């Protein structure tokens, strides 16, 4: 975690990390989900809509669907006190 923190800071901090890293940080309670890219479940439109998950590549679906579930439920796992930065 210390090396990860150093790498994130060297890359410009949490404001500059990619979407997946933001979701990981939100999952750990380090940042709020509001700071992660919005991916609401309503973006998984039904088949009759011109833009829908069935027309996307499999790779895109494997990103959109899990992120939309994280966005909807906003789970958090709290790290043990001894692993948190003072």
Coordinates of N, CA and C in Angstrom, one line a residue:
X1 N 0.8 -1.2 0.0 CA 0.0 0.0 0.0 C 0.9 1.3 0.0
X2 N 2.0 1.2 0.7 CA 2.9 2.3 0.7 C 3.4 2.6 -0.7
X3 N 3.9 1.6 -1.4 CA 4.3 1.7 -2.8 C 3.2 2.2 -3.7
X4 N 2.0 1.7 -3.5 CA 0.9 2.2 -4.3 C 0.6 3.6 -4.1
X5 N 0.6 4.1 -2.8 CA 0.4 5.5 -2.5 C 1.5 6.3 -3.1
X6 N 2.7 5.9 -3.1 CA 3.8 6.7 -3.7 C 3.6 6.8 -5.2
X7 N 3.2 5.7 -5.8 CA 3.0 5.7 -7.3 C 1.9 6.6 -7.6
X8 N 0.8 6.6 -6.9 CA -0.3 7.5 -7.1 C 0.1 8.9 -7.0
X9 N 0.8 9.2 -5.9 CA 1.2 10.6 -5.7 C 2.2 11.1 -6.8
X10 N 3.1 10.2 -7.3 CA 4.0 10.5 -8.3 C 3.3 10.8 -9.7
X11 N 2.2 10.1 -9.8 CA 1.4 10.3 -11.1 C 0.4 11.5 -11.0
X12 N 0.5 12.3 -9.9 CA -0.4 13.4 -9.9 C -1.5 13.3 -8.8
X13 N -1.5 12.3 -8.1 CA -2.5 12.1 -7.0 C -3.8 11.5 -7.5
X14 N -4.8 11.3 -6.6 CA -6.0 10.6 -6.9 C -6.8 11.4 -8.0
X15 N -6.6 12.6 -8.2 CA -7.3 13.4 -9.2 C -6.9 12.9 -10.6
X16 N -5.8 12.3 -10.7 CA -5.3 11.9 -12.1 C -5.4 10.4 -12.4
X17 N -5.8 9.6 -11.5 CA -5.8 8.2 -11.7 C -7.0 7.8 -12.6
X18 N -6.9 6.6 -13.2 CA -8.0 6.2 -14.1 C -9.2 5.7 -13.3
X19 N -10.3 5.4 -14.1 CA -11.6 5.1 -13.5 C -11.5 3.9 -12.6
X20 N -10.8 2.8 -13.0 CA -10.8 1.6 -12.2 C -10.1 1.9 -10.8
X21 N -9.0 2.7 -10.8 CA -8.4 3.0 -9.6 C -9.3 3.9 -8.7
X22 N -10.0 4.8 -9.3 CA -11.0 5.6 -8.5 C -12.0 4.7 -7.8
X23 N -12.5 3.7 -8.6 CA -13.5 2.8 -8.0 C -12.9 2.0 -6.9
X24 N -11.6 1.5 -7.0 CA -10.9 0.8 -6.0 C -10.8 1.7 -4.7
X25 N -10.4 3.0 -4.9 CA -10.2 3.9 -3.8 C -11.6 4.1 -3.1
X26 N -12.6 4.3 -3.9 CA -14.0 4.5 -3.3 C -14.4 3.2 -2.6
X27 N -14.1 2.0 -3.1 CA -14.5 0.8 -2.5 C -13.8 0.7 -1.1
X28 N -12.6 1.2 -1.0 CA -11.8 1.2 0.3 C -12.2 2.4 1.2
X29 N -13.0 3.3 0.7 CA -13.4 4.4 1.5 C -12.4 5.6 1.5
X30 N -11.5 5.5 0.6 CA -10.4 6.6 0.6 C -11.0 7.8 -0.1
X31 N -11.8 7.7 -1.1 CA -12.5 8.8 -1.8 C -14.0 8.5 -1.8
X32 N -14.8 9.5 -2.1 CA -16.2 9.3 -2.2 C -16.5 8.7 -3.6
X33 N -17.6 8.0 -3.8 CA -18.0 7.5 -5.1 C -18.3 8.6 -6.0
X34 N -18.7 9.8 -5.5 CA -19.0 10.9 -6.3 C -17.7 11.4 -7.1
X35 N -16.5 11.0 -6.7 CA -15.3 11.3 -7.4 C -14.9 10.3 -8.4
X36 N -15.7 9.2 -8.5 CA -15.5 8.2 -9.6 C -16.3 8.6 -10.7
X37 N -16.0 8.1 -11.9 CA -16.7 8.3 -13.1 C -18.1 7.7 -13.0
X38 N -19.1 8.5 -13.3 CA -20.5 8.1 -13.2 C -20.8 7.0 -14.2
X39 N -21.4 5.9 -13.8 CA -21.8 4.8 -14.6 C -23.1 4.2 -14.1
X40 N -24.1 5.0 -14.2 CA -25.4 4.5 -13.6 C -25.9 3.3 -14.3
X41 N -26.7 2.4 -13.6 CA -27.2 1.2 -14.3 C -28.2 1.6 -15.4
X42 N -28.7 2.7 -15.5 CA -29.6 3.1 -16.6 C -28.9 3.1 -17.9
X43 N -27.5 3.1 -17.8 CA -26.8 3.2 -19.1 C -26.8 1.8 -19.8
X44 N -27.3 0.8 -19.1 CA -27.5 -0.6 -19.7 C -28.9 -0.6 -20.4
X45 N -29.0 0.1 -21.5 CA -30.3 0.2 -22.2 C -30.8 -1.2 -22.7
X46 N -32.1 -1.3 -22.9 CA -32.6 -2.5 -23.5 C -32.2 -2.7 -25.0
X47 N -32.5 -3.9 -25.5 CA -32.0 -4.3 -26.8 C -32.7 -3.4 -27.9
X48 N -33.9 -2.9 -27.7 CA -34.5 -2.1 -28.8 C -33.9 -0.7 -28.9
X49 N -33.1 -0.3 -28.0 CA -32.5 1.0 -28.0 C -31.3 0.9 -29.0
X50 N -31.0 2.0 -29.8 CA -29.9 1.9 -30.7 C -28.5 1.7 -30.0
X51 N -28.4 2.3 -28.8 CA -27.2 2.1 -28.0 C -27.5 1.2 -26.9
X52 N -27.1 0.0 -26.9 CA -27.4 -0.9 -25.8 C -26.2 -1.9 -25.6
X53 N -26.2 -2.5 -24.5 CA -25.1 -3.4 -24.1 C -24.9 -4.6 -25.1
X54 N -26.0 -5.0 -25.7 CA -25.9 -6.1 -26.6 C -25.2 -5.8 -27.9
X55 N -25.1 -4.5 -28.2 CA -24.3 -4.0 -29.4 C -22.9 -3.7 -29.1
X56 N -22.5 -3.7 -27.8 CA -21.1 -3.4 -27.4 C -20.3 -4.6 -27.6
X57 N -19.0 -4.4 -27.6 CA -18.0 -5.5 -27.5 C -18.1 -6.2 -26.2
X58 N -17.7 -7.4 -26.1 CA -17.7 -8.1 -24.8 C -16.8 -7.4 -23.8
X59 N -15.7 -6.9 -24.3 CA -14.8 -6.2 -23.4 C -15.5 -5.0 -22.8
X60 N -16.2 -4.2 -23.5 CA -16.9 -3.0 -23.0 C -18.0 -3.4 -22.0
X61 N -18.7 -4.5 -22.3 CA -19.7 -5.0 -21.3 C -19.1 -5.4 -20.0
X62 N -17.9 -6.0 -20.1 CA -17.3 -6.4 -18.8 C -16.8 -5.3 -18.0
X63 N -16.7 -4.1 -18.6 CA -16.4 -2.9 -17.8 C -17.6 -2.2 -17.4
X64 N -18.6 -2.0 -18.3 CA -19.8 -1.1 -18.0 C -20.7 -1.8 -16.9
X65 N -20.9 -3.0 -17.0 CA -21.9 -3.7 -16.1 C -21.4 -3.7 -14.7
X66 N -20.1 -4.2 -14.4 CA -19.7 -4.1 -13.0 C -19.5 -2.7 -12.4
X67 N -19.1 -1.8 -13.3 CA -19.0 -0.4 -12.8 C -20.3 0.2 -12.5
X68 N -21.3 -0.1 -13.2 CA -22.7 0.4 -13.0 C -23.2 -0.2 -11.7
X69 N -22.9 -1.5 -11.4 CA -23.3 -2.1 -10.1 C -22.6 -1.4 -8.9
X70 N -21.3 -1.1 -9.1 CA -20.6 -0.5 -8.0 C -21.2 0.9 -7.8
X71 N -21.5 1.6 -8.9 CA -22.1 3.0 -8.8 C -23.4 2.9 -8.1
X72 N -24.2 1.9 -8.4 CA -25.6 1.8 -7.8 C -25.5 1.5 -6.3
X73 N -24.7 0.5 -6.0 CA -24.8 0.0 -4.6 C -23.7 0.7 -3.7
X74 N -22.7 1.2 -4.3 CA -21.6 1.9 -3.5 C -21.1 1.2 -2.3
X75 N -20.7 -0.1 -2.5 CA -20.2 -0.8 -1.3 C -18.9 -0.2 -0.8
X76 N -18.6 -0.4 0.4 CA -17.3 0.0 1.0 C -16.8 -1.0 2.0
X77 N -15.5 -1.2 1.9 CA -14.8 -2.1 2.8 C -13.8 -1.3 3.6
X78 N -13.9 -1.3 4.9 CA -13.1 -0.4 5.7 C -11.8 -1.2 6.1
X79 N -10.7 -0.6 5.8 CA -9.4 -1.3 6.2 C -9.2 -1.3 7.7
X80 N -8.5 -2.3 8.2 CA -8.2 -2.3 9.6 C -7.4 -1.0 10.0
X81 N -7.6 -0.6 11.2 CA -6.9 0.7 11.7 C -5.4 0.7 11.4
X82 N -4.8 -0.4 11.7 CA -3.3 -0.5 11.6 C -2.8 -0.3 10.1
X83 N -3.7 -0.5 9.1 CA -3.3 -0.3 7.7 C -3.5 1.1 7.2
X84 N -4.2 1.9 8.0 CA -4.5 3.3 7.5 C -3.4 4.2 7.8
X85 N -3.3 5.2 6.9 CA -2.2 6.2 7.0 C -2.6 7.2 8.1
X86 N -1.6 7.6 9.0 CA -2.0 8.5 10.1 C -2.4 9.9 9.6

